[in-house]
Amino acid sequence: MLTVVCETPGTLRAHDTPKPERAEGEVLLRVKRVGVCGTDLHIFTGNQPYLNYPRVMGHELSGIVEEAPEGGALQAGDTVYVMPYLSCGTCIACRAGKTNCCTRIQVLGVHRDGAFTEYLSVPQQFVHKANGVTLDQAAMVEFLAIGAHAVRRAQVQKGQRVLVVGAGPIGMAAMIFAKLRGAAVTALDSRQDRLNFCTSALGVSAGVTLGDSDEAELATLTNQEFFDVVFDATGNPKAMERGFKFVAHGGTYTLISVVASNITFSDPEFHKREMTLMGSRNATTEDFQTVLEAMRAGLIPTALNTHRMPLADVPEKFKDLLNPTAGVIKAIVEC
């Protein structure tokens, strides 16, 4: 079968690998679609700190069941999506239902080989039917669930002012679900094309361009009060530190981004606001279900999928997805 391996940063190669055999308790999948995530781009460029090379990338996937354990919920021919966070089920986080931050988590495409391949065998508890959605939609559930999880953690309420810093796919996912909760959403980013997409396709209230006047513009938009909830989805330490100043008194700051760096902030500014600071990692089954329900109700813009390519073209064309002029929001690989 065809498997594309990131052997070293910047080097992708196609290999003919053996079709995996289904282990006990696993489901053998025929991979059909794989969403390209910022994590994959970081792996390719060598900016993913939690990974060893070589690695088969890809954790946003949908497929068709080839083989499944007898007596289980899945059967051959079922269309499915995969929760790529393979949690242990027994650690302190898992016992509390927080499988997204399992102490021994193994993420497909990061800690173990992922879905840039034709067949994949996955523990059955992480494979779920994708009833009522297309293969393309099922491959986009995961990144949207990350945004849904962040919005749920921040307890976004109707009528609140929300700022999302970073208008990549994860930031857009947070915008979508904050807006579905009735918040007035503002996007802040350096790329005008992304901001235009957020206002036209996602319906956010305002898009503000990063620059010398952005703080004044954000203040004007909020009557000098700033935002009830701020999300950072930049993956940039300086941006994450700067975001503290955009949080209103009594507000919440949620870091969706993770960076291999220390983050510092002014304690007097933090305390006088009685600010709530939280991290948001991955997503849970509840968040995946939230996304699926929104998809089935037609609430997720199909315009998010802007690019696609066959798996065989990935070694040669993957680098094109890094070109800002290409206008990539979400690319899907067809297997």
Short mmCIF file of C-alpha atoms in Angstrom, two decimals:
data_model
loop_
_atom_site.label_atom_id
_atom_site.label_comp_id
_atom_site.label_asym_id
_atom_site.label_seq_id
_atom_site.Cartn_x
_atom_site.Cartn_y
_atom_site.Cartn_z
CA MET A 1 0.00 0.00 0.00
CA LEU A 2 1.08 3.60 -0.53
CA THR A 3 2.41 5.37 2.58
CA VAL A 4 3.91 8.86 2.64
CA VAL A 5 6.59 9.33 5.29
CA CYS A 6 8.10 12.58 6.57
CA GLU A 7 11.63 11.27 6.91
CA THR A 8 13.23 14.54 8.03
CA PRO A 9 11.98 18.14 8.08
CA GLY A 10 11.23 19.13 4.50
CA THR A 11 11.52 15.59 3.13
CA LEU A 12 8.44 13.56 2.23
CA ARG A 13 8.80 10.22 0.44
CA ALA A 14 6.34 7.66 -0.87
CA HIS A 15 6.87 4.06 0.21
CA ASP A 16 5.22 0.76 -0.64
CA THR A 17 4.49 -0.67 2.81
CA PRO A 18 2.71 -3.86 3.94
CA LYS A 19 -1.00 -3.59 4.65
CA PRO A 20 -1.41 -3.69 8.45
CA GLU A 21 -2.99 -6.68 10.13
CA ARG A 22 -5.82 -5.92 12.49
CA ALA A 23 -4.83 -6.61 16.10
CA GLU A 24 -7.32 -7.83 18.68
CA GLY A 25 -9.63 -5.00 19.74
CA GLU A 26 -8.74 -2.88 16.72
CA VAL A 27 -10.56 -1.76 13.60
CA LEU A 28 -8.86 -1.92 10.22
CA LEU A 29 -9.73 1.14 8.17
CA ARG A 30 -9.46 2.00 4.51
CA VAL A 31 -8.38 5.62 4.84
CA LYS A 32 -10.38 7.85 2.49
CA ARG A 33 -9.76 11.47 3.53
CA VAL A 34 -7.12 13.19 5.66
CA GLY A 35 -7.29 16.82 6.66
CA VAL A 36 -4.00 18.69 6.69
CA CYS A 37 -3.49 20.40 10.04
CA GLY A 38 -1.12 23.08 11.23
CA THR A 39 0.57 20.29 13.19
CA ASP A 40 1.37 18.51 9.91
CA LEU A 41 2.82 21.72 8.47
CA HIS A 42 4.93 22.16 11.60
CA ILE A 43 6.18 18.58 11.33
CA PHE A 44 7.13 19.18 7.72
CA THR A 45 8.98 22.41 8.56
CA GLY A 46 10.65 20.97 11.68
CA ASN A 47 8.75 23.13 14.18
CA GLN A 48 6.87 20.40 16.06
CA PRO A 49 8.66 19.92 19.39
CA TYR A 50 6.96 16.66 20.46
CA LEU A 51 7.92 14.35 17.62
CA ASN A 52 10.62 12.00 16.41
CA TYR A 53 11.38 11.43 12.72
CA PRO A 54 10.60 9.56 10.56
CA ARG A 55 6.85 9.94 10.99
CA VAL A 56 3.72 9.23 8.97
CA MET A 57 1.68 12.39 9.44
CA GLY A 58 -2.08 12.81 9.48
CA HIS A 59 -4.54 12.76 12.36
CA GLU A 60 -7.72 14.29 10.85
CA LEU A 61 -9.17 11.28 9.08
CA SER A 62 -12.24 9.57 7.81
CA GLY A 63 -12.52 6.16 6.22
CA ILE A 64 -14.40 2.94 5.60
CA VAL A 65 -14.27 -0.03 7.96
CA GLU A 66 -12.54 -3.03 6.37
CA GLU A 67 -12.55 -5.32 9.39
CA ALA A 68 -13.94 -4.91 12.91
CA PRO A 69 -14.21 -7.06 16.05
CA GLU A 70 -17.24 -9.36 16.07
CA GLY A 71 -20.12 -8.21 18.22
CA GLY A 72 -18.98 -4.58 18.27
CA ALA A 73 -20.77 -1.44 17.13
CA LEU A 74 -18.87 -1.29 13.82
CA GLN A 75 -19.16 -3.43 10.73
CA ALA A 76 -17.34 -3.64 7.42
CA GLY A 77 -18.53 -0.87 5.12
CA ASP A 78 -19.33 1.67 7.85
CA THR A 79 -18.23 5.25 7.21
CA VAL A 80 -16.28 6.47 10.25
CA TYR A 81 -14.17 9.19 11.75
CA VAL A 82 -11.35 8.68 14.24
CA MET A 83 -10.60 10.42 17.52
CA PRO A 84 -6.82 10.58 17.11
CA TYR A 85 -6.02 11.10 20.81
CA LEU A 86 -5.33 7.56 21.96
CA SER A 87 -5.82 7.90 25.72
CA CYS A 88 -4.93 5.26 28.31
CA GLY A 89 -8.29 5.27 30.12
CA THR A 90 -6.75 4.80 33.58
CA CYS A 91 -4.68 7.89 34.49
CA ILE A 92 -5.92 10.74 36.71
CA ALA A 93 -7.15 12.76 33.72
CA CYS A 94 -8.94 9.82 32.08
CA ARG A 95 -10.60 8.84 35.37
CA ALA A 96 -12.00 12.38 35.52
CA GLY A 97 -13.32 12.14 31.96
CA LYS A 98 -10.60 14.44 30.63
CA THR A 99 -9.21 12.00 28.08
CA ASN A 100 -8.02 14.95 25.99
CA CYS A 101 -5.18 15.55 28.47
CA CYS A 102 -4.34 11.93 29.31
CA THR A 103 -0.92 11.66 30.95
CA ARG A 104 0.08 8.91 28.51
CA ILE A 105 -1.68 10.20 25.41
CA GLN A 106 -0.58 8.98 21.99
CA VAL A 107 -1.71 11.21 19.14
CA LEU A 108 -1.90 9.68 15.69
CA GLY A 109 0.50 11.37 13.29
CA VAL A 110 2.55 12.82 16.16
CA HIS A 111 3.47 10.21 18.79
CA ARG A 112 2.71 7.28 16.48
CA ASP A 113 2.25 6.93 12.73
CA GLY A 114 -0.88 8.48 11.29
CA ALA A 115 -3.13 8.48 8.25
CA PHE A 116 -1.04 9.49 5.22
CA THR A 117 -1.45 5.91 4.10
CA GLU A 118 -4.08 3.66 2.54
CA TYR A 119 -4.90 1.42 5.51
CA LEU A 120 -4.68 2.00 9.25
CA SER A 121 -5.51 -0.20 12.24
CA VAL A 122 -6.81 1.71 15.27
CA PRO A 123 -8.18 0.63 18.69
CA GLN A 124 -11.94 0.32 18.26
CA GLN A 125 -12.88 2.71 21.09
CA PHE A 126 -11.49 5.62 19.05
CA VAL A 127 -13.42 4.83 15.85
CA HIS A 128 -16.95 6.22 15.51
CA LYS A 129 -19.68 6.09 12.89
CA ALA A 130 -19.98 9.22 10.78
CA ASN A 131 -23.69 8.95 10.09
CA GLY A 132 -25.26 11.89 8.32
CA VAL A 133 -22.05 13.56 7.13
CA THR A 134 -19.82 13.15 4.08
CA LEU A 135 -16.31 11.73 4.07
CA ASP A 136 -14.96 15.26 3.59
CA GLN A 137 -16.94 16.54 6.57
CA ALA A 138 -15.89 13.59 8.72
CA ALA A 139 -12.24 14.40 8.03
CA MET A 140 -12.79 17.94 9.34
CA VAL A 141 -14.52 17.03 12.60
CA GLU A 142 -11.29 16.89 14.62
CA PHE A 143 -9.98 20.41 14.09
CA LEU A 144 -13.46 21.84 14.56
CA ALA A 145 -13.78 19.88 17.82
CA ILE A 146 -10.66 21.61 19.16
CA GLY A 147 -12.40 24.95 18.69
CA ALA A 148 -15.64 23.61 20.16
CA HIS A 149 -13.74 22.33 23.21
CA ALA A 150 -12.06 25.69 23.80
CA VAL A 151 -15.38 27.52 23.56
CA ARG A 152 -17.00 25.06 25.98
CA ARG A 153 -14.12 25.40 28.45
CA ALA A 154 -14.37 29.19 28.34
CA GLN A 155 -18.15 28.95 28.92
CA VAL A 156 -18.90 31.48 26.21
CA GLN A 157 -22.35 33.00 26.68
CA LYS A 158 -24.86 34.71 24.43
CA GLY A 159 -24.15 38.42 24.05
CA GLN A 160 -20.53 38.24 25.17
CA ARG A 161 -17.75 39.92 23.23
CA VAL A 162 -15.22 37.35 22.03
CA LEU A 163 -11.82 37.98 20.42
CA VAL A 164 -10.00 35.22 18.56
CA VAL A 165 -6.35 35.99 17.88
CA GLY A 166 -5.08 33.92 14.97
CA ALA A 167 -7.34 33.22 12.00
CA GLY A 168 -6.04 29.81 11.02
CA PRO A 169 -8.33 26.76 10.96
CA ILE A 170 -8.28 26.27 14.75
CA GLY A 171 -9.00 29.95 15.36
CA MET A 172 -11.80 29.77 12.81
CA ALA A 173 -13.23 26.75 14.61
CA ALA A 174 -13.34 28.77 17.85
CA MET A 175 -15.04 31.61 15.96
CA ILE A 176 -17.69 29.28 14.55
CA PHE A 177 -18.66 27.78 17.89
CA ALA A 178 -18.48 31.05 19.82
CA LYS A 179 -20.81 32.54 17.23
CA LEU A 180 -23.16 29.54 17.50
CA ARG A 181 -23.40 30.33 21.22
CA GLY A 182 -24.57 33.84 20.39
CA ALA A 183 -21.35 35.77 21.01
CA ALA A 184 -20.22 38.80 19.03
CA VAL A 185 -16.92 37.60 17.56
CA THR A 186 -13.94 39.67 16.43
CA ALA A 187 -10.93 38.19 14.61
CA LEU A 188 -7.37 39.56 14.87
CA ASP A 189 -4.76 38.42 12.37
CA SER A 190 -1.95 39.74 10.19
CA ARG A 191 -3.42 38.34 6.96
CA GLN A 192 -6.17 40.40 5.37
CA ASP A 193 -7.30 37.48 3.19
CA ARG A 194 -7.98 35.38 6.29
CA LEU A 195 -9.88 38.23 7.93
CA ASN A 196 -11.95 38.71 4.79
CA PHE A 197 -12.83 35.00 4.88
CA CYS A 198 -13.84 35.24 8.54
CA THR A 199 -16.23 38.11 7.92
CA SER A 200 -17.68 36.84 4.63
CA ALA A 201 -17.80 33.04 5.08
CA LEU A 202 -17.98 32.73 8.86
CA GLY A 203 -20.01 35.85 9.60
CA VAL A 204 -17.84 37.24 12.39
CA SER A 205 -18.67 40.75 13.54
CA ALA A 206 -15.33 42.36 12.75
CA GLY A 207 -11.86 41.60 11.44
CA VAL A 208 -8.94 43.65 12.75
CA THR A 209 -5.54 43.65 11.07
CA LEU A 210 -2.51 43.21 13.30
CA GLY A 211 -0.50 46.41 13.41
CA ASP A 212 0.28 49.64 15.22
CA SER A 213 -3.36 50.67 15.54
CA ASP A 214 -4.94 47.31 16.35
CA GLU A 215 -5.20 47.90 20.11
CA ALA A 216 -6.96 51.23 19.59
CA GLU A 217 -9.32 49.63 17.08
CA LEU A 218 -10.16 46.79 19.46
CA ALA A 219 -10.78 49.31 22.23
CA THR A 220 -13.13 51.31 20.01
CA LEU A 221 -15.08 48.19 19.05
CA THR A 222 -15.74 47.45 22.74
CA ASN A 223 -16.32 50.95 24.18
CA GLN A 224 -12.83 50.77 25.73
CA GLU A 225 -13.82 47.67 27.76
CA PHE A 226 -12.16 44.98 25.62
CA PHE A 227 -13.39 41.37 25.50
CA ASP A 228 -15.23 39.03 27.85
CA VAL A 229 -13.37 36.07 26.36
CA VAL A 230 -10.12 36.05 24.40
CA PHE A 231 -8.79 32.97 22.59
CA ASP A 232 -5.22 32.68 21.34
CA ALA A 233 -4.73 30.40 18.34
CA THR A 234 -1.45 31.84 17.04
CA GLY A 235 1.21 29.45 18.31
CA ASN A 236 3.37 32.53 18.88
CA PRO A 237 4.70 33.24 22.40
CA LYS A 238 4.78 37.02 21.94
CA ALA A 239 1.22 37.06 20.65
CA MET A 240 0.13 34.88 23.57
CA GLU A 241 1.69 37.32 26.04
CA ARG A 242 0.22 40.33 24.29
CA GLY A 243 -3.28 38.85 24.39
CA PHE A 244 -3.55 39.45 28.14
CA LYS A 245 -4.13 43.15 27.52
CA PHE A 246 -7.23 42.48 25.42
CA VAL A 247 -9.14 40.74 28.25
CA ALA A 248 -11.88 42.76 29.96
CA HIS A 249 -12.11 43.08 33.72
CA GLY A 250 -13.65 39.85 34.96
CA GLY A 251 -12.86 38.18 31.64
CA THR A 252 -11.33 34.88 30.54
CA TYR A 253 -8.21 34.19 28.51
CA THR A 254 -8.00 30.76 26.87
CA LEU A 255 -4.79 29.53 25.27
CA ILE A 256 -5.56 27.04 22.52
CA SER A 257 -2.01 27.35 21.22
CA VAL A 258 0.84 25.38 22.72
CA VAL A 259 4.46 26.43 22.36
CA ALA A 260 7.75 25.10 23.68
CA SER A 261 8.37 28.31 25.59
CA ASN A 262 7.66 30.12 28.84
CA ILE A 263 4.77 32.60 28.85
CA THR A 264 4.97 35.61 31.19
CA PHE A 265 2.44 38.27 32.15
CA SER A 266 1.99 41.21 34.49
CA ASP A 267 0.59 39.99 37.80
CA PRO A 268 -0.90 43.41 38.77
CA GLU A 269 -2.77 43.58 35.45
CA PHE A 270 -3.88 39.96 35.85
CA HIS A 271 -5.14 40.47 39.40
CA LYS A 272 -6.86 43.79 38.97
CA ARG A 273 -8.99 42.21 36.22
CA GLU A 274 -9.60 39.07 38.33
CA MET A 275 -8.88 37.33 35.05
CA THR A 276 -9.40 33.63 34.47
CA LEU A 277 -6.53 31.99 32.56
CA MET A 278 -6.94 28.52 31.11
CA GLY A 279 -5.34 26.14 28.66
CA SER A 280 -7.36 24.14 26.15
CA ARG A 281 -5.98 20.90 24.75
CA ASN A 282 -7.42 18.62 22.08
CA ALA A 283 -11.10 17.65 22.49
CA THR A 284 -13.38 15.04 24.05
CA THR A 285 -16.15 12.82 22.73
CA GLU A 286 -18.65 15.49 23.78
CA ASP A 287 -16.95 18.07 21.57
CA PHE A 288 -16.86 15.71 18.57
CA GLN A 289 -20.60 15.16 19.00
CA THR A 290 -21.16 18.93 19.15
CA VAL A 291 -19.40 19.30 15.79
CA LEU A 292 -21.31 16.44 14.18
CA GLU A 293 -24.64 17.88 15.30
CA ALA A 294 -23.68 21.28 13.86
CA MET A 295 -22.63 19.64 10.57
CA ARG A 296 -25.87 17.71 10.28
CA ALA A 297 -27.79 20.93 10.92
CA GLY A 298 -25.90 22.70 8.11
CA LEU A 299 -24.20 25.14 10.50
CA ILE A 300 -20.59 24.54 9.41
CA PRO A 301 -19.54 26.46 6.26
CA THR A 302 -18.43 24.11 3.48
CA ALA A 303 -16.10 26.87 2.24
CA LEU A 304 -13.55 25.81 4.89
CA ASN A 305 -12.28 23.11 2.51
CA THR A 306 -10.32 25.15 -0.02
CA HIS A 307 -7.74 22.67 -1.39
CA ARG A 308 -7.36 18.95 -2.04
CA MET A 309 -4.80 16.55 -3.51
CA PRO A 310 -4.40 12.78 -3.94
CA LEU A 311 -2.09 10.96 -1.54
CA ALA A 312 0.32 10.17 -4.38
CA ASP A 313 0.91 13.90 -4.96
CA VAL A 314 1.75 14.70 -1.33
CA PRO A 315 5.56 14.26 -1.58
CA GLU A 316 5.79 16.76 -4.44
CA LYS A 317 2.95 19.20 -3.72
CA PHE A 318 2.64 19.32 0.08
CA LYS A 319 5.06 22.25 0.28
CA ASP A 320 2.67 24.33 -1.83
CA LEU A 321 0.26 24.43 1.11
CA LEU A 322 2.76 26.64 2.97
CA ASN A 323 2.51 29.41 0.37
CA PRO A 324 0.41 32.26 1.86
CA THR A 325 -0.68 33.37 -1.61
CA ALA A 326 -2.36 29.98 -2.19
CA GLY A 327 -5.18 30.96 0.15
CA VAL A 328 -5.28 27.61 1.96
CA ILE A 329 -7.78 27.28 4.80
CA LYS A 330 -8.24 23.51 5.03
CA ALA A 331 -6.65 21.09 2.58
CA ILE A 332 -7.87 17.51 2.29
CA VAL A 333 -5.79 14.59 1.05
CA GLU A 334 -7.72 11.92 -0.86
CA CYS A 335 -6.57 8.36 -0.33
#
